[in-house]
Coordinates of C-alpha atoms in Angstrom, one line a residue:
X1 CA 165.7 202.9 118.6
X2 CA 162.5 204.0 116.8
X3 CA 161.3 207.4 115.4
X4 CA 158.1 209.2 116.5
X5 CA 156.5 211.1 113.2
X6 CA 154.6 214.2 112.9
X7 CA 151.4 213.5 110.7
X8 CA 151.3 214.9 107.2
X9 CA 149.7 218.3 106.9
X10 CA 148.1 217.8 103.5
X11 CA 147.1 214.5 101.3
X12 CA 150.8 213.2 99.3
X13 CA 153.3 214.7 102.6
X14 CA 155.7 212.2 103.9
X15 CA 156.0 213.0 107.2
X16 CA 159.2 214.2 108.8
X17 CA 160.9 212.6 111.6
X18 CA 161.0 215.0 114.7
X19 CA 161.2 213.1 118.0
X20 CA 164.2 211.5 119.4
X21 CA 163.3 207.9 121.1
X22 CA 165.8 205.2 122.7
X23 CA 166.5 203.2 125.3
X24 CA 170.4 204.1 126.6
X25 CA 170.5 203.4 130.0
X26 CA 172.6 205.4 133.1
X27 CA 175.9 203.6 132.2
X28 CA 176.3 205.4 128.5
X29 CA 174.3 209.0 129.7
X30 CA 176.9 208.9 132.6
X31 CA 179.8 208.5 130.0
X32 CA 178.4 211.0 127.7
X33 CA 178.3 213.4 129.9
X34 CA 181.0 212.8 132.2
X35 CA 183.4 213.0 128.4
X36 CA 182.3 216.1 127.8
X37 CA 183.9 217.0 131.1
X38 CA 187.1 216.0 129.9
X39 CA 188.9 214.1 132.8
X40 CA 192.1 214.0 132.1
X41 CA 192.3 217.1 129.9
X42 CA 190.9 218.3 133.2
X43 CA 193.4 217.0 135.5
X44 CA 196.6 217.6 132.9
X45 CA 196.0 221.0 132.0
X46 CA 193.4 223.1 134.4
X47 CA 194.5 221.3 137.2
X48 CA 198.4 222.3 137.2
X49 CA 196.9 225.5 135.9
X50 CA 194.7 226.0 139.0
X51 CA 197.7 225.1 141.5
X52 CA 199.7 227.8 139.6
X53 CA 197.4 230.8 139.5
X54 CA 194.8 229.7 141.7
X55 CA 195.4 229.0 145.7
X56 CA 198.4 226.7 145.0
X57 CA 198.3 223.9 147.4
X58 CA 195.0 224.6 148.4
X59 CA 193.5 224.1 144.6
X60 CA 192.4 220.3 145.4
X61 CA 189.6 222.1 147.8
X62 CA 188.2 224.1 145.5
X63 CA 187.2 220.7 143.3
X64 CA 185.3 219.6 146.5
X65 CA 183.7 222.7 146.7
X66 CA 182.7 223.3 144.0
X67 CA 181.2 219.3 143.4
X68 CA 179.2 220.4 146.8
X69 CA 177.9 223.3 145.3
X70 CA 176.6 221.1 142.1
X71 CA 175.4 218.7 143.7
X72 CA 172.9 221.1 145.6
X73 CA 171.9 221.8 142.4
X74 CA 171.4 218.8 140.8
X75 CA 169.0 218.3 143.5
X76 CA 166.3 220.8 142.3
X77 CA 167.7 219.5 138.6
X78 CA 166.8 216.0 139.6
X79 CA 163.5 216.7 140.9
X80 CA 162.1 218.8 138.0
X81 CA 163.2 216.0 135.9
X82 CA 160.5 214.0 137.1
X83 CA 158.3 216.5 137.1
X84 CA 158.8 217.9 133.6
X85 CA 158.9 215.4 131.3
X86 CA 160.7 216.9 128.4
X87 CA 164.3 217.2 126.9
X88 CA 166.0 220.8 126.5
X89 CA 167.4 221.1 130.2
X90 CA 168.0 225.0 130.7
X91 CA 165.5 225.7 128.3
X92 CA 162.7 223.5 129.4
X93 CA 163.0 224.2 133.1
X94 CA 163.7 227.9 133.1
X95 CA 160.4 228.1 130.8
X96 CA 158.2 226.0 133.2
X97 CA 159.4 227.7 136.2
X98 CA 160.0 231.4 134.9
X99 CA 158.5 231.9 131.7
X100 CA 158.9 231.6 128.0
X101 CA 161.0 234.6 127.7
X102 CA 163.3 233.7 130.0
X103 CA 163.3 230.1 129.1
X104 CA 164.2 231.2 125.7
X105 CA 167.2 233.8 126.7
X106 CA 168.4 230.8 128.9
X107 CA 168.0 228.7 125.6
X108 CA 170.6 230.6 123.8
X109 CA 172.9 231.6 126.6
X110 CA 173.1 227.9 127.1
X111 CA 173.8 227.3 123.0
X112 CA 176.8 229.6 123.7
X113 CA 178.1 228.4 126.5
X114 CA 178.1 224.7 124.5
X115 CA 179.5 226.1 121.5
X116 CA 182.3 228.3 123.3
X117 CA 183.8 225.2 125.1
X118 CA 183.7 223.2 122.1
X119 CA 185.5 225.4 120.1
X120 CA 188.0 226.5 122.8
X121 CA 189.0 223.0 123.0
X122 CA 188.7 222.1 119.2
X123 CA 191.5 224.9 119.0
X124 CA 193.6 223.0 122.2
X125 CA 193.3 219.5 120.4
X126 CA 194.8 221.2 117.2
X127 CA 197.6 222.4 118.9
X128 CA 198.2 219.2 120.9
X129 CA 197.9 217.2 117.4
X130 CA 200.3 219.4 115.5
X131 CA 202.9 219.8 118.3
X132 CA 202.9 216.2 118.6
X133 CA 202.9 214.9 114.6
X134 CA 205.5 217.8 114.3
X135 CA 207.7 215.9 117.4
X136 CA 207.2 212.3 116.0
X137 CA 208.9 213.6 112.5
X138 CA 205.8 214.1 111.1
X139 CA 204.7 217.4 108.9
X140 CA 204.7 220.8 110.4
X141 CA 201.0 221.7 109.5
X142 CA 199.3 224.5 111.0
X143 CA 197.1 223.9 113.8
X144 CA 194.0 224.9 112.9
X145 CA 194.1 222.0 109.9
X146 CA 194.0 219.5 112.8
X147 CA 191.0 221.3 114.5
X148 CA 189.6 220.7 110.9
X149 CA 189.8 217.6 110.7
X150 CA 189.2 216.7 114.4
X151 CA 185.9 218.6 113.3
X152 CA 185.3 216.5 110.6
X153 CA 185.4 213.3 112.7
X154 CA 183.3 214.5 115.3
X155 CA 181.1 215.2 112.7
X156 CA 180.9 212.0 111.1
X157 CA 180.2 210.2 114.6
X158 CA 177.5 213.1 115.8
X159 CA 175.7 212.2 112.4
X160 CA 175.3 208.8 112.8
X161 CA 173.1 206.6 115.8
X162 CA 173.8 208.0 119.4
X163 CA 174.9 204.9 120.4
X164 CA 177.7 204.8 118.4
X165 CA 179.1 208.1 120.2
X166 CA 178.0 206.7 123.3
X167 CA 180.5 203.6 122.7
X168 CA 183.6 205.6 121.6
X169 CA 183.1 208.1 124.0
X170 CA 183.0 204.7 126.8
X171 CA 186.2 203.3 125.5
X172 CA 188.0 206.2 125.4
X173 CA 186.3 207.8 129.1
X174 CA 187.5 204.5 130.9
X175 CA 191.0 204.3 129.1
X176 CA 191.4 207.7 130.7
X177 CA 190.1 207.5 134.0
X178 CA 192.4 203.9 134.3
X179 CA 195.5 206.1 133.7
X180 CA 195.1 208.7 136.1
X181 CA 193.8 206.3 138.7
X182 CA 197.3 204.2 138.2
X183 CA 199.3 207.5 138.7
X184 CA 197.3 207.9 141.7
X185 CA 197.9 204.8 142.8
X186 CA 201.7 205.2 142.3
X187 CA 201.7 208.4 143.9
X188 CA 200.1 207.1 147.0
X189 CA 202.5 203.9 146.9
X190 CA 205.7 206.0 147.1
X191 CA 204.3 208.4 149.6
X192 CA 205.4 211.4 147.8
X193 CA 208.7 213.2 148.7
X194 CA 207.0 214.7 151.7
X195 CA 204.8 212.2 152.3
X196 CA 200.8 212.0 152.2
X197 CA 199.3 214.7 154.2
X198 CA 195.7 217.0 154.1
X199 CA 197.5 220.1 153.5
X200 CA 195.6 220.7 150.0
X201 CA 191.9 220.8 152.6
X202 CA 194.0 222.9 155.6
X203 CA 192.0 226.7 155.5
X204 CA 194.9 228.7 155.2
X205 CA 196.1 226.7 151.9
X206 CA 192.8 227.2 150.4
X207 CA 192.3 230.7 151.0
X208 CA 195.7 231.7 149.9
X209 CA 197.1 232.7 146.5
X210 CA 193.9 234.0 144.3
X211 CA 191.2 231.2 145.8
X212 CA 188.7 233.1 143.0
X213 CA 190.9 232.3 140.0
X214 CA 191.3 228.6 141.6
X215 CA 187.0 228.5 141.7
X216 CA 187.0 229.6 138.2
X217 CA 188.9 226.9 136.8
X218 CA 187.5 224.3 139.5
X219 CA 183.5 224.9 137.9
X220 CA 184.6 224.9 134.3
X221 CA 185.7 221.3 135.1
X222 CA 182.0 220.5 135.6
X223 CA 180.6 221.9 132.9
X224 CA 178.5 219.1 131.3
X225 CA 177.3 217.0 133.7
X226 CA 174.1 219.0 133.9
X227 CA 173.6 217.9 130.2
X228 CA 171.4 214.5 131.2
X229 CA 168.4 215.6 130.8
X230 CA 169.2 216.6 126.9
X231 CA 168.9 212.6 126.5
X232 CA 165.9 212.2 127.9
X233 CA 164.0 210.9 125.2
X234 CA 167.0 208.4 124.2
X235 CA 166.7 207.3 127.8
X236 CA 165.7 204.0 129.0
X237 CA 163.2 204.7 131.7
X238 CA 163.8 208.4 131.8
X239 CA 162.5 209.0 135.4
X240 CA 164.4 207.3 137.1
X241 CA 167.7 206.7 134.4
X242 CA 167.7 210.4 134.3
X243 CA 168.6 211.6 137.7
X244 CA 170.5 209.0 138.6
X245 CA 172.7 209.6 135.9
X246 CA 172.9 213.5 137.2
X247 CA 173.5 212.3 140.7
X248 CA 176.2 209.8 139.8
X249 CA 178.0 212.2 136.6
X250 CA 178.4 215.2 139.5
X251 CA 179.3 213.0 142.5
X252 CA 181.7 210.7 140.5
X253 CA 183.6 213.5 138.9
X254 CA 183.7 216.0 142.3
X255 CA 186.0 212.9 143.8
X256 CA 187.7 211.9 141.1
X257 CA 189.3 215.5 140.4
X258 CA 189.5 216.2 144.0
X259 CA 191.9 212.9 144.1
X260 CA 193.6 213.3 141.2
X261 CA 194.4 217.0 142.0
X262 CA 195.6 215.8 145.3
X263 CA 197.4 213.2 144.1
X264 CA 199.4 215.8 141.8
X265 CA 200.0 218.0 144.7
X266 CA 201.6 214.6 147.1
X267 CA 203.6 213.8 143.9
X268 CA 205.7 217.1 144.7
X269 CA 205.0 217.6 148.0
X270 CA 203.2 221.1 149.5
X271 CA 206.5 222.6 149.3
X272 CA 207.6 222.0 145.9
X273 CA 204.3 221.8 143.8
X274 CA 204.0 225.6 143.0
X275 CA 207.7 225.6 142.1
X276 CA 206.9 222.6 139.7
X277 CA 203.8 224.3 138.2
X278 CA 205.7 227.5 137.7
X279 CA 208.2 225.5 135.5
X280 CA 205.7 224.3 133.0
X281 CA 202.3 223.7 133.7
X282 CA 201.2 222.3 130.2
X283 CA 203.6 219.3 130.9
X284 CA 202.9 219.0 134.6
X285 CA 201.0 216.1 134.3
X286 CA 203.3 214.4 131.8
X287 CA 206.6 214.8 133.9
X288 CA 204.6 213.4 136.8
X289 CA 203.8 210.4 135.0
X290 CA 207.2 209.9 133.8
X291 CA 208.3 209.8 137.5
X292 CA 206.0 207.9 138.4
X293 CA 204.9 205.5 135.9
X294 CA 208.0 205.6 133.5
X295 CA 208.3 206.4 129.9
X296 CA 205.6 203.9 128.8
X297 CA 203.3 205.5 131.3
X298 CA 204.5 208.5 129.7
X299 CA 203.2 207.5 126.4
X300 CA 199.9 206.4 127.0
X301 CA 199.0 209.6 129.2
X302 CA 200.1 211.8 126.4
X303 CA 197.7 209.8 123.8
X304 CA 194.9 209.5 126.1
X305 CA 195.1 213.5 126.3
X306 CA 194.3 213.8 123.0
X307 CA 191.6 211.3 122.9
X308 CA 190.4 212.9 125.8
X309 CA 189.6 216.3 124.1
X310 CA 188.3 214.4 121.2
X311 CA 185.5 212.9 123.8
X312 CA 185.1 216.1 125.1
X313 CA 184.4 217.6 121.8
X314 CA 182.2 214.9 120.6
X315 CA 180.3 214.7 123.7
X316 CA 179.2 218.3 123.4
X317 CA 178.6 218.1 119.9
X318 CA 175.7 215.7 120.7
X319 CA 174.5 218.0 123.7
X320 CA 174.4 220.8 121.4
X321 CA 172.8 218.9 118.3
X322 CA 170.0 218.0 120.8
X323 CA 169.4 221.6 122.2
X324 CA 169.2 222.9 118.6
X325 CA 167.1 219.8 117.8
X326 CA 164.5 221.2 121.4
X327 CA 164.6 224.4 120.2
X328 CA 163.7 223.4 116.8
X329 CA 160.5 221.7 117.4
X330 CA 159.6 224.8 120.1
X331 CA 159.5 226.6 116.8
X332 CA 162.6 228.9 117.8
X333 CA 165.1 227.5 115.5
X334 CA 164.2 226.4 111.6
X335 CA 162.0 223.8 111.4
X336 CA 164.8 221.7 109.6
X337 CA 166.5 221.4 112.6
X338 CA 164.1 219.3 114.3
X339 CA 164.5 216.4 111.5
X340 CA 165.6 213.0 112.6
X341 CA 167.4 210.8 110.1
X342 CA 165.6 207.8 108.9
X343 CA 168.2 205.2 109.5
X344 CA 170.8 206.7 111.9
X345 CA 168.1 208.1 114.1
X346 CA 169.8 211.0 114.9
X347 CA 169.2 215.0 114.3
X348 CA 171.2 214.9 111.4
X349 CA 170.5 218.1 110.3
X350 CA 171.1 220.1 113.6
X351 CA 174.7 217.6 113.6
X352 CA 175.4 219.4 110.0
X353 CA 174.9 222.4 111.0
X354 CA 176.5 222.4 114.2
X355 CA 179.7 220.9 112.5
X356 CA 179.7 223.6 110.4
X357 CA 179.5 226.2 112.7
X358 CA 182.3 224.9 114.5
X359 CA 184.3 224.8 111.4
X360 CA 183.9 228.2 110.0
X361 CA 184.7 229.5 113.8
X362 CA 188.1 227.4 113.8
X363 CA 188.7 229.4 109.9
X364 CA 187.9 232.6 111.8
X365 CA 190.2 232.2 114.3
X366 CA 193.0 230.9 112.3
X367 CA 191.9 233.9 110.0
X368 CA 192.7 236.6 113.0
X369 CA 195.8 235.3 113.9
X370 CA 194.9 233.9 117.3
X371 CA 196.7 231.6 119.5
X372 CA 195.0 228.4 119.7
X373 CA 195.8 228.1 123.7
X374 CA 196.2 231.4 124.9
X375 CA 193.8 233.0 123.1
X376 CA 191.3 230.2 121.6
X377 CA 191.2 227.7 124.3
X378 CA 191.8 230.1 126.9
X379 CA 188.9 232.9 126.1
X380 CA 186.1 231.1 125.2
X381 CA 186.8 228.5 128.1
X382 CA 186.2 231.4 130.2
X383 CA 183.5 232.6 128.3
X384 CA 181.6 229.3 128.8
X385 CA 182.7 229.2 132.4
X386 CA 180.9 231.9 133.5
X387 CA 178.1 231.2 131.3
X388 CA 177.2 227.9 132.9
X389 CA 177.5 229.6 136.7
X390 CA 175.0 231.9 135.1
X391 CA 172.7 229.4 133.6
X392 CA 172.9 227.2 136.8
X393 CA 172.0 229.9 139.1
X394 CA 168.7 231.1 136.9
X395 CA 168.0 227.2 136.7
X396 CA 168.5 226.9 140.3
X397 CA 165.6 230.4 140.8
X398 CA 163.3 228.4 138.6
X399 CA 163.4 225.1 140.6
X400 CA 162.1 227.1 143.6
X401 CA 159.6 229.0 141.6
X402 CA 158.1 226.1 139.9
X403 CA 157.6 223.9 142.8
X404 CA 156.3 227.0 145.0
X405 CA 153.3 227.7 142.4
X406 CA 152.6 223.9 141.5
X407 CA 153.1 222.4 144.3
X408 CA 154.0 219.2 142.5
X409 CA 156.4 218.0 144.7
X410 CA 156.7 219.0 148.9
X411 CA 159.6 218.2 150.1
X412 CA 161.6 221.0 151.2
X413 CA 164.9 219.7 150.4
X414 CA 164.5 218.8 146.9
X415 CA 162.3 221.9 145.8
X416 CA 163.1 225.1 148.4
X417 CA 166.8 223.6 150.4
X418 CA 169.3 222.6 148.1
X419 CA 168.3 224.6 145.1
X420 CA 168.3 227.8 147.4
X421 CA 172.2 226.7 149.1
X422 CA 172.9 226.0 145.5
X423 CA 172.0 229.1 144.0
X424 CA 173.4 231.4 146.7
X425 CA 176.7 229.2 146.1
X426 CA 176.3 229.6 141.9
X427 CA 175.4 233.3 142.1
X428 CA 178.2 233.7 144.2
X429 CA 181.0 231.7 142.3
X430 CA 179.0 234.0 139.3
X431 CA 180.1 237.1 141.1
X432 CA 183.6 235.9 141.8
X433 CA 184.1 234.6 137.8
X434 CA 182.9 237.9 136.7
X435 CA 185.5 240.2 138.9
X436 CA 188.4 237.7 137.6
X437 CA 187.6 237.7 134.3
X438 CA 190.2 240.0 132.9
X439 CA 192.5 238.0 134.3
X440 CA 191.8 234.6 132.5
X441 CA 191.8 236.8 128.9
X442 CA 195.3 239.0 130.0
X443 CA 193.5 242.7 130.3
X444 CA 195.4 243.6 133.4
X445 CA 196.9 247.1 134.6
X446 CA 200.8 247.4 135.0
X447 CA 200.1 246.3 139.0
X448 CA 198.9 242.8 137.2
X449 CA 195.0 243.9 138.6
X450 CA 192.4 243.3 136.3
X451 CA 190.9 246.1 134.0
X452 CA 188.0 245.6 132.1
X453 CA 189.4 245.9 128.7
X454 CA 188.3 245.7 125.0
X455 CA 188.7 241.6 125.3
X456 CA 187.0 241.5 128.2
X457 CA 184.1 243.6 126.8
X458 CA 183.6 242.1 124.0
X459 CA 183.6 238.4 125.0
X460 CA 182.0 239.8 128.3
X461 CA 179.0 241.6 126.0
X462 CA 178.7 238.1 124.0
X463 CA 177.1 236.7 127.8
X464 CA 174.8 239.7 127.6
X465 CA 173.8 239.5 123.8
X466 CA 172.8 235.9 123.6
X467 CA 170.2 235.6 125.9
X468 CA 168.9 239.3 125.2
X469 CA 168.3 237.8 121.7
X470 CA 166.7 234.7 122.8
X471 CA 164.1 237.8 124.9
X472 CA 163.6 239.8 121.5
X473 CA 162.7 236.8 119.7
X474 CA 160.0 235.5 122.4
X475 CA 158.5 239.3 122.3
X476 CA 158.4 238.9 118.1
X477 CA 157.1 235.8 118.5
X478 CA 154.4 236.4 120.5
X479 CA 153.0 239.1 118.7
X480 CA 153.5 237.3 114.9
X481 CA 153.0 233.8 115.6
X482 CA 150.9 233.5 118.7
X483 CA 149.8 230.1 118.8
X484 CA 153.8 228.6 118.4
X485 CA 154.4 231.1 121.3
X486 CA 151.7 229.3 123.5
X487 CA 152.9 226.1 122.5
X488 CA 156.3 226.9 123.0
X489 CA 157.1 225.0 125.6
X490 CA 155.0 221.7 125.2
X491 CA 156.8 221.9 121.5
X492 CA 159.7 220.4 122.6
X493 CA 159.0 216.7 123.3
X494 CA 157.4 216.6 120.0

């Protein structure tokens, strides 16, 4: 990997790193990125989650949904990658299709919605970690010391060379993937105690229970995928590595949880799953395994849950290190941000301050009093859930907008098609988020209906703030700096 420097402004400067440069190919983006989505975490906690508040039986449906709905957009994604030539993602494309100002707001809203899923599972992996040091006979330390040092960690590996991350985060994605796929396997062995069936896809299944809770927590098992294009410039061959690791990260992990969710719905039949849910949906996944796989199946699942969350997080710290890095070098964020270490070749300094902001949020938290799964986890996964259907949906407007002033690129499918089915299927998932929200962070009348409350408002208001921010900012900028406004944009390759 190799740096691209600025020139010095004045005789006696050294000049300071600023462009990212590499040459990882689809294999580690698809890793990265498909980490971040957490698979197992995914299928051993949202999953028995979905089944139990969600549509029951029908939840598996909602995973290939949803993947449909993504993949429609990460068509207009795809082809704006090869017509933009620039990392940032949200940023970068919303401001090429619609504008500075609103590629800015989306900037922010999208440094939210990173940060809020980080943190809401920083605070899940330090409950997981103490729980299970505290059950081994180890000490009984608080939880939010774990999600300390877990932050630390991440840290460490976020500061160094990207393929470093990109290595762990491979070891750890395919140790995980291997262990659900065996309990898969098993389950589809044994036939299930009511044997295989399709009832998870039948219509009446997937409409039943609360389908809009079940689509809530079926997108926030996607969130990341559409983080490729922040590696651009670390890419081998960006044009083409770039959506073909968006097309492969979406497609791969739409089947895999669809399976897998099935999978846990055979292993208790359609008759017996809720009932199993109900009983304890945290340990769903490890019961299963124990009846189907044994205790040492047992084992390994409940490691590889950890280390899952622990990909998850580190995965996302690199996406977020990188946006800060893009918006940095667009002049929007402190120059110092925009650095690149000398020998580790990575945005060191945006990787310091990101850890840091993760840790002083744990402090917070553990400051209030809050519970790090119904509370933490729970919250600001919601939080970041909505964010992203948000995000995707404005994306999904600026496709069509770009490509219907530029002309850059005529075929209907790829710039007017897809992105349109996708964004009326984000804005609507958007509108059905929304309306459950109170739900997901307990404000709820005495009939269990949900009531906009003063949780709600406030992490609802933190959706509205960000990107209103990022709209202030592009207003001061352009009238106090008018020539980084105008460059704004074409800042952010470097």
């Amino acid at each position: 990997m190799t740096v691209t420097e600025q020139p010095a402004t004045r005789a006696g400067t050294v000049p300071t790193a600023r462009s990212l440069t590499g040459t990882l190919g689809t294999t580690a983006i698809v890793m990265m990125v498909v980490a971040a989505a957490a698979p197992l975490t995914v299928v051993g906690g949202a999953a028995p989650l979905g089944i139990l508040l969600g549509d029951g039986v029908g939840f598996p449906a909602m995973y290939a949904i949803s993947g449909l709905v993504l993949f429609l957009f990460a068509v207009g994604l795809s082809a704006m990658t090869r017509h933009v030539p620039k990392p940032g993602a949200f940023f970068t494309f919303v401001g090429y299709g619609l504008g500075k100002p609103a590629g800015l707001a989306t900037a922010f809203l999208a440094l939210l919605t990173y940060t809020a899923i980080q943190v809401s599972v920083h605070g899940y992996v330090g409950y997981i970690l103490s729980v299970t040091v505290a059950g081994l006979g180890g000490p009984d330390l608080p939880w939010f010391l774990y999600s300390l040092l877990t932050i630390a960690l991440v840290g460490f590996l976020g500061y160094r060379h990207i393929d470093l991350s990109s290595k762990v985060l491979g070891v750890l994605l395919v140790a995980e993937v291997a262990i659900v796929l065996a309990l898969v396997a098993a389950v589809v062995i044994s036939g299930g105690p009511e044997g295989l069936s399709l009832a998870p896809f039948e219509p009446n299944n997937v409409l039943s229970g609360s389908p809009g809770i079940g689509l809530m927590f079926a997108i926030a098992a996607f969130i990341g995928f559409e983080a490729t294009a922040i590696f651009r410039d670390e890419a081998k061959d960006p044009s083409r590595t770039i959506p073909r690791a968006t097309y492969i990260a979406v497609i791969g992990i739409g089947v895999f949880y669809t399976l897998a969710s099935w999978a846990l719905v055979m292993a208790w039949g359609p008759g017996g799953v809720l009932a199993q849910a109900a009983k304890d949906p945290g340990a769903m996944i490890l019961i299963t395994t124990l009846t189907y796989l044994g205790p040492i199946g047992e084992v390994i699942m409940n490691v590889l849950l950890i280390t899952s969350m622990f990909a998850c997080v580190l995965s996302f710290h690199n996406v977020i290190t990188r946006y800060q890095h893009s918006m940095s070098n667009a002049k929007v964020l402190p120059n110092v941000l925009g650095s690149v270490h000398h020998k580790h070749f990575a945005p060191h300094v945006s990787s310091v301050v990101q850890t840091a902001t993760a840790a002083v949020l744990i402090v917070i938290f553990a400051v209030l009093g809050l519970d790090p799964v119904l509370e933490v986890f729970t919250w600001f996964a919601g939080v970041a859930t909505l964010a992203i259907a948000v995000l995707m949906a404005i994306t999904s407007v600026a496709v069509i907008v770009f490509f219907a002033r530029t002309g850059a690129d005529r075929r209907l499918w790829h710039t007017k098609i897809a992105p349109g089915l996708g964004l009326i299927g984000l804005a609507g998932s958007a509108i059905v988020i929304a309306a459950n929200f109170p739900m997901l962070v307990g404000d709820v009348n005495e009939q269990g209906l949900p009531v906009f409350g003063t949780v709600s408002a406030v992490l609802l208001g933190l959706i509205v703030l960000f990107p209103v921010g990022g709209l202030v900012q592009a207003a001061v900028l352009k009238r106090t700096d008018r020539a980084a406004y105008d460059n704004m944009t074409d800042a952010i390759s470097g």
